[in-house]
mmCIF file of C-alpha atoms (C1' of nucleotides) in Angstrom:
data_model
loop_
_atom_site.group_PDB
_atom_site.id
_atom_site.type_symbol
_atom_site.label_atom_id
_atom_site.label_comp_id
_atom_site.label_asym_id
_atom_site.label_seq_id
_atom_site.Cartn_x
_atom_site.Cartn_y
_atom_site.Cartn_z
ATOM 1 C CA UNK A 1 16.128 9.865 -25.063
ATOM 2 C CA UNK A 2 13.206 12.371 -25.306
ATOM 3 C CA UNK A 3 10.669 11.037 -27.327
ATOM 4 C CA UNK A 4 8.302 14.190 -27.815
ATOM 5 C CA UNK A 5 10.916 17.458 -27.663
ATOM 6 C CA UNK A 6 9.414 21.068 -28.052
ATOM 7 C CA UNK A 7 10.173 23.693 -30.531
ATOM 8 C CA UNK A 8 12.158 25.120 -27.923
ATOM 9 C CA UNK A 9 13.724 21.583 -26.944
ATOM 10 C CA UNK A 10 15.169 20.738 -30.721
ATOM 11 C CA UNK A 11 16.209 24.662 -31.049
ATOM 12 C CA UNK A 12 17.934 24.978 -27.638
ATOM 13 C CA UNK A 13 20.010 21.818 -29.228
ATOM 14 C CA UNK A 14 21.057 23.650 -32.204
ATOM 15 C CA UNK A 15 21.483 26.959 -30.784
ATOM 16 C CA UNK A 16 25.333 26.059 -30.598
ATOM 17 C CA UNK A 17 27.729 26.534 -33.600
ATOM 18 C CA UNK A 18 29.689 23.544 -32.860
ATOM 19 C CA UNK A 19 26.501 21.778 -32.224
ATOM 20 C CA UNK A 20 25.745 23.189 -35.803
ATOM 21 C CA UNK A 21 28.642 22.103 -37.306
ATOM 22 C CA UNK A 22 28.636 18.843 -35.764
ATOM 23 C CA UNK A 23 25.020 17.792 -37.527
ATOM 24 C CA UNK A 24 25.617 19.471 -41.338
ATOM 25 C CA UNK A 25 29.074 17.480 -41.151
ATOM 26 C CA UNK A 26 27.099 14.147 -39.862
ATOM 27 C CA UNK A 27 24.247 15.139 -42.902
ATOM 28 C CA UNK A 28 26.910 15.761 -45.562
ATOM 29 C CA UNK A 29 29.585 12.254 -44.860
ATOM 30 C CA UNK A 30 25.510 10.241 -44.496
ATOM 31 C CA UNK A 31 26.641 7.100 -43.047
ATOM 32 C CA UNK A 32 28.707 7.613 -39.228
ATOM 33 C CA UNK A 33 31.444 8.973 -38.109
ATOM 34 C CA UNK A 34 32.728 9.667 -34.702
ATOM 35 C CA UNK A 35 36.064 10.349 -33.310
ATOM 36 C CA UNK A 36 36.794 12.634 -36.412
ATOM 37 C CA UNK A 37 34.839 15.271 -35.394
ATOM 38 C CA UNK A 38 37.107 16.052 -32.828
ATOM 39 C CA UNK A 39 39.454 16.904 -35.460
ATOM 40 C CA UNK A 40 37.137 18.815 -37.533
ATOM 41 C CA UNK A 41 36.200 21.214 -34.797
ATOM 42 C CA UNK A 42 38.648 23.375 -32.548
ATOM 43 C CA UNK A 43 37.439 21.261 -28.829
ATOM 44 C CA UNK A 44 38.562 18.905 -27.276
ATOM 45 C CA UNK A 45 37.549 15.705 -27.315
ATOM 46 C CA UNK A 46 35.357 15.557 -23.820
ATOM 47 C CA UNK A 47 33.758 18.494 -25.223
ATOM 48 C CA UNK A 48 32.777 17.138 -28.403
ATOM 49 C CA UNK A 49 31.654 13.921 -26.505
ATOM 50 C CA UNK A 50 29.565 16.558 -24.200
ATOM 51 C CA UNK A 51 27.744 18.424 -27.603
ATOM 52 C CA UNK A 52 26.937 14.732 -29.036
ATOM 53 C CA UNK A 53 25.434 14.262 -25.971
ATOM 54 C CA UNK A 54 22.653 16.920 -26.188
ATOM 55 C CA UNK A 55 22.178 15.977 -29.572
ATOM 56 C CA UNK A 56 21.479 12.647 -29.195
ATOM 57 C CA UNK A 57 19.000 14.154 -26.320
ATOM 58 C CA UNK A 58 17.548 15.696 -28.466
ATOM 59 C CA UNK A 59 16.709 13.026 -30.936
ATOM 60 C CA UNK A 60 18.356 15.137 -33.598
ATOM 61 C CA UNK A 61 21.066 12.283 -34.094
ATOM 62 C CA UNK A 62 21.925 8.562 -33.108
ATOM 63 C CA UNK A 63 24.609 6.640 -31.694
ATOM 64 C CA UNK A 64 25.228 2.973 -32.733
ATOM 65 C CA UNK A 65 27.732 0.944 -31.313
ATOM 66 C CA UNK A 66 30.263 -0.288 -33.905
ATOM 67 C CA UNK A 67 32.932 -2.907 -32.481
ATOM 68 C CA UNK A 68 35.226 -0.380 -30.901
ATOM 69 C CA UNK A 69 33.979 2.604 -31.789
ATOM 70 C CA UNK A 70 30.666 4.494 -32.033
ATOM 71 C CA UNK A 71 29.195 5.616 -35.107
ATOM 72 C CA UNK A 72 26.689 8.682 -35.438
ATOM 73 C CA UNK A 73 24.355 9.769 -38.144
ATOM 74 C CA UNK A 74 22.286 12.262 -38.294
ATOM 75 C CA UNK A 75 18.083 11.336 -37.786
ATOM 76 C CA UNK A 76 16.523 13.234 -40.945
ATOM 77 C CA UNK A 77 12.851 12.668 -39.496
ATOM 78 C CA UNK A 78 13.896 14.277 -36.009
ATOM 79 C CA UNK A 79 14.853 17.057 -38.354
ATOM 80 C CA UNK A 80 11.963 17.216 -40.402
ATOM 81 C CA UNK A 81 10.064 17.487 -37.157
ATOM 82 C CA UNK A 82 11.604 20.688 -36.331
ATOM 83 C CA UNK A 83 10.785 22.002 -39.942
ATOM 84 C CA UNK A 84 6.831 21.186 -38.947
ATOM 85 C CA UNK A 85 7.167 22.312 -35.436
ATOM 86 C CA UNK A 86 8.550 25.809 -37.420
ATOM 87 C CA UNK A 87 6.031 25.968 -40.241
ATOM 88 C CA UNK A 88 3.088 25.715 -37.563
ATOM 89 C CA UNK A 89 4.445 28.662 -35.926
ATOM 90 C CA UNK B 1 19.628 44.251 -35.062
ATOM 91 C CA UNK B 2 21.434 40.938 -36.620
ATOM 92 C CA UNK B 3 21.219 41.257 -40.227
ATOM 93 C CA UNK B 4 22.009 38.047 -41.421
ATOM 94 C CA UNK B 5 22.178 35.441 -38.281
ATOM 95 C CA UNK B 6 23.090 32.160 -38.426
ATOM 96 C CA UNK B 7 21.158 28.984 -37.818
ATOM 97 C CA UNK B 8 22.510 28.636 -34.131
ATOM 98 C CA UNK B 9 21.944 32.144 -33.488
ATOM 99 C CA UNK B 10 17.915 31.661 -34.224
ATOM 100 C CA UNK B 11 18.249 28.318 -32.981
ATOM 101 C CA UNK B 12 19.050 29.760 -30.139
ATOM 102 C CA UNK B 13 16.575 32.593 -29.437
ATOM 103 C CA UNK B 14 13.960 30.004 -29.803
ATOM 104 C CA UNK B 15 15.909 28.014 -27.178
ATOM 105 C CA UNK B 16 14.192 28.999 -24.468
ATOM 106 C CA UNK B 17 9.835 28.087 -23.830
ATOM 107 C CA UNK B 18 8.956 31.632 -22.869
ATOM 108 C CA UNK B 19 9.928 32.800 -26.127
ATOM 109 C CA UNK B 20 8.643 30.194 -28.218
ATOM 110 C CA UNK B 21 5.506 31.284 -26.293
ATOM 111 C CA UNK B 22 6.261 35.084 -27.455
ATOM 112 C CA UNK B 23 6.118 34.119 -30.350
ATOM 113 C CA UNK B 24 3.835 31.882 -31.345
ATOM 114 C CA UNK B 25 1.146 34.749 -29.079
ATOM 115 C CA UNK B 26 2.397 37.554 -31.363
ATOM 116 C CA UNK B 27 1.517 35.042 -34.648
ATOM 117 C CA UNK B 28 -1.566 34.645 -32.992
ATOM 118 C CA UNK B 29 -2.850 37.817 -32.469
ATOM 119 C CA UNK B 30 -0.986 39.389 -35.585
ATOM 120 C CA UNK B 31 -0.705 42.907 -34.736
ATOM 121 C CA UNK B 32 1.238 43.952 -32.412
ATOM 122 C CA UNK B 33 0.937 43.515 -28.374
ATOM 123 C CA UNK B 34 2.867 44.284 -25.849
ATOM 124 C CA UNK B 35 2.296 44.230 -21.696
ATOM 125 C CA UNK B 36 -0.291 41.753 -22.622
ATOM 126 C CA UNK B 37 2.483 39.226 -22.602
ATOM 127 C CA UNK B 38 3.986 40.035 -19.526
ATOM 128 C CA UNK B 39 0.098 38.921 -17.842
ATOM 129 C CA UNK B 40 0.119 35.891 -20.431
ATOM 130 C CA UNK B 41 3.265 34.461 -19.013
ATOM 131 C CA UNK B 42 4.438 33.429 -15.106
ATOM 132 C CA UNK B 43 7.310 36.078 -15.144
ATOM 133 C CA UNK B 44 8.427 39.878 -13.995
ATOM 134 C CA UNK B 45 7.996 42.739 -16.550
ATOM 135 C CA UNK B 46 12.055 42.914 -16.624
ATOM 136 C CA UNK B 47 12.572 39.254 -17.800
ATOM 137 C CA UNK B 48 9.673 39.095 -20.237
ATOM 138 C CA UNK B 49 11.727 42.922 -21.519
ATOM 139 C CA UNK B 50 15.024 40.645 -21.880
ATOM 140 C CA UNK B 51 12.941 37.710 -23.962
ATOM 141 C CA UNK B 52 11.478 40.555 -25.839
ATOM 142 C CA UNK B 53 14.774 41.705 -26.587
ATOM 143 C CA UNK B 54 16.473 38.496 -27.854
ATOM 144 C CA UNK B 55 13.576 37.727 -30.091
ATOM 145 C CA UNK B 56 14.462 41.448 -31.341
ATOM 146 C CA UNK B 57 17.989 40.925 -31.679
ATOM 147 C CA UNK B 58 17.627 37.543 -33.820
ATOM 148 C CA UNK B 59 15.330 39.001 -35.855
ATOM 149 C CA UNK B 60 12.363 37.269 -35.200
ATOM 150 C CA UNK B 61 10.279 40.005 -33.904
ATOM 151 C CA UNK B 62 10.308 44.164 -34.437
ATOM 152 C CA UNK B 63 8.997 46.613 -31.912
ATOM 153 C CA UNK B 64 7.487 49.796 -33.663
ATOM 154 C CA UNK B 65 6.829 52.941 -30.944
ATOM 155 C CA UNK B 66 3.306 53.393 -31.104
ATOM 156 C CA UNK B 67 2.755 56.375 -28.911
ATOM 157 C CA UNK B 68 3.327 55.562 -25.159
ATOM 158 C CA UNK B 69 3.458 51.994 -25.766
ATOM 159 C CA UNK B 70 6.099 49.795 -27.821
ATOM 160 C CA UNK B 71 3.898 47.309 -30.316
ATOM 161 C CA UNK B 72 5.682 44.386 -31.046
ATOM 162 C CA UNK B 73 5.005 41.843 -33.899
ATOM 163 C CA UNK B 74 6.243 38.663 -35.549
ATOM 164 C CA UNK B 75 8.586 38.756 -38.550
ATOM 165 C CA UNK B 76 7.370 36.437 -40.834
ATOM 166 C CA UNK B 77 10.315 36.470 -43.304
ATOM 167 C CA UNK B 78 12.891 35.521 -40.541
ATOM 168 C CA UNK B 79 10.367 32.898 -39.470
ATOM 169 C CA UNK B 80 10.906 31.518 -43.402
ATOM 170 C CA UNK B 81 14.868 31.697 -43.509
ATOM 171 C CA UNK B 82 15.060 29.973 -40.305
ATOM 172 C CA UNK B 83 12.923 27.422 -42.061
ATOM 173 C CA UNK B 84 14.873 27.488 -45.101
ATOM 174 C CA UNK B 85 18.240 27.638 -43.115
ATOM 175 C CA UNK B 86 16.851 24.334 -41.563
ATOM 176 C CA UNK B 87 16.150 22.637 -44.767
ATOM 177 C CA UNK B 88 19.341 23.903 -46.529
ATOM 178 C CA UNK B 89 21.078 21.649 -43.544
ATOM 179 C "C1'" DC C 1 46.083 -11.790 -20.677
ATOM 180 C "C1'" DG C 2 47.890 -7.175 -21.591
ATOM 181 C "C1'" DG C 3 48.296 -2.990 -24.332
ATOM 182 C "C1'" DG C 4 46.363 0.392 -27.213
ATOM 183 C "C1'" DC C 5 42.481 2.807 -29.116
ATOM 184 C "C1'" DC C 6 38.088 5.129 -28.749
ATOM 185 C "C1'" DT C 7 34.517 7.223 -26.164
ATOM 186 C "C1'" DA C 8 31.849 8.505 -22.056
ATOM 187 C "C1'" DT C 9 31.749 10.440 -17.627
ATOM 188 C "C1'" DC C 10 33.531 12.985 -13.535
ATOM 189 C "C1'" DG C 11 35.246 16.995 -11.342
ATOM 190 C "C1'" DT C 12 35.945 21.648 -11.853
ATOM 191 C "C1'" DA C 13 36.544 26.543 -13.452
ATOM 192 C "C1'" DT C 14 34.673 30.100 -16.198
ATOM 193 C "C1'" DT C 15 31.191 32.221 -18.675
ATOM 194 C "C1'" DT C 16 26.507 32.887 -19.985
ATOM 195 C "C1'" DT C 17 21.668 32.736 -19.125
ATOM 196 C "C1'" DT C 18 17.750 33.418 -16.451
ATOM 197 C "C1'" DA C 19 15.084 35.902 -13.246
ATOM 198 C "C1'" DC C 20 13.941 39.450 -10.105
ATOM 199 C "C1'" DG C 21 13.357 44.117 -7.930
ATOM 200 C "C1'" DA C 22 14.523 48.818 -8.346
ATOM 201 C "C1'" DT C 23 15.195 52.536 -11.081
ATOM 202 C "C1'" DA C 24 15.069 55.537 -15.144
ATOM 203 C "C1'" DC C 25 12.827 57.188 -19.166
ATOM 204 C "C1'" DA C 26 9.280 58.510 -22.623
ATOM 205 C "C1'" DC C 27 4.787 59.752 -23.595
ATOM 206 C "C1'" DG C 28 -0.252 61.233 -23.109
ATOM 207 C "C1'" DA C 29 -3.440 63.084 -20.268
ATOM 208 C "C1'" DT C 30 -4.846 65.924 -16.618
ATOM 209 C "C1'" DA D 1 4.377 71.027 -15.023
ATOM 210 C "C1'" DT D 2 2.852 66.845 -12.868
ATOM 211 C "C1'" DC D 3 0.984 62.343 -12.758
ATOM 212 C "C1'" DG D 4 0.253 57.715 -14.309
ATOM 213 C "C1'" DT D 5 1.209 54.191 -17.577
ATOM 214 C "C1'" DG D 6 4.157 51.193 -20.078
ATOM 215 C "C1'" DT D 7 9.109 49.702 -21.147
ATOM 216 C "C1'" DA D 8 13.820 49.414 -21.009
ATOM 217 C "C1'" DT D 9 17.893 49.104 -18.370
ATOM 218 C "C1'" DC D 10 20.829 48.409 -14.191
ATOM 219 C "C1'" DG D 11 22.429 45.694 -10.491
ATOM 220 C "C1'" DT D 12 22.538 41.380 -8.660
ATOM 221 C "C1'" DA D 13 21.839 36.454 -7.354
ATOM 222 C "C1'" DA D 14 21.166 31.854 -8.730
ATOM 223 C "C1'" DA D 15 21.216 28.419 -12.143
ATOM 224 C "C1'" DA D 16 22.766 26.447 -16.415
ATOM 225 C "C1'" DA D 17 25.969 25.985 -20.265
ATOM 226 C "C1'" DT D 18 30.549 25.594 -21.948
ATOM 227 C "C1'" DA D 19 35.124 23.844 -21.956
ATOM 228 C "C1'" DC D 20 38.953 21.338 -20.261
ATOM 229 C "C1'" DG D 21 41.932 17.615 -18.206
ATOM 230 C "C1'" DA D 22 41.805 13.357 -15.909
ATOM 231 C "C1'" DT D 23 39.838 9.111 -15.330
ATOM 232 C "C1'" DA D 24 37.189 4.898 -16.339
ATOM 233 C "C1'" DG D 25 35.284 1.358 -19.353
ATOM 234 C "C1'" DG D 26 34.684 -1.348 -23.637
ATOM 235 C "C1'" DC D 27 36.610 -3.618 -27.400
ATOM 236 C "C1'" DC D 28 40.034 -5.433 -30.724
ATOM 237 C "C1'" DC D 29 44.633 -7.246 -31.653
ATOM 238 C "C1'" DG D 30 48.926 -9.182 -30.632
#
DNA sequence: CGGGCCTATCGTATTTTTACGATACACGAT
DNA sequence: ATCGTGTATCGTAAAAATACGATAGGCCCG
């Protein structure tokens, strides 16, 4: 969705612990997952769908449709952004 | 304040594009500063005070008395375990 | 086609954040 | 001691974030 985020853009999207939690567990399984992160974390499932949502915004991850469900993975570039954006502090 | 805050908490004090601002001003200038930044950015005294403070409370900036007026600077070191916090994801 | 599964979105309540003006407080100088 | 300067804090209003249940839509399988 937003193609050039600020510092404070990317940061705002991880200043959430489930939001957090969400990205290490997409960075640690690699390839997608989806609906089992509602199990992972203590929220409910609209929730969950809601915190995807503002990471996606934030370029930090990315949705692909896969037959009936959708799978997620974490962007590793978006991230390394946010390193640069930090070290040029 | 926080002695050893998590990646959402820092996340989230640079959530917001006044402080980001704070910050990267008091990197700028080095040593400390202090109403300057309340003439640097759009907003009252009291609300640039409550940025100041978060920053504070994350860690990301100290505040040293300096006879009537509070000198505020960047903390370097938090700036590189946010960093490292980032690539550790 | 109909049922079940998975996910997004809507509507809503609660909490948190943001922002301001007013006030209080500390300090140096007069 | 009083004044002025520079900050923090209080009180408050408005906006945004968080969380939930309910609902809607897409897709596969029988």
């Amino acid at each position: 969705m937003n193609h050039d985020p600020s510092l404070a853009t990317l940061c705002k999207a991880l200043g959430h612990p489930a939001r957090v939690a969400i990205l290490r567990h997409l960075l640690q399984v690699d390839r997608c997952i989806c609906g089992e992160i509602v199990n992972i974390l203590p929220l409910a499932q609209s929730t969950v769908s809601q915190h995807l949502k503002q990471l996606k915004d934030a370029g930090l991850i990315r949705g692909e449709i896969e037959g009936p469900r959708i799978c997620y993975c974490a962007d590793k570039d978006r991230l390394t952004e946010l390193k640069n954006l930090i070290t040029a502090l």
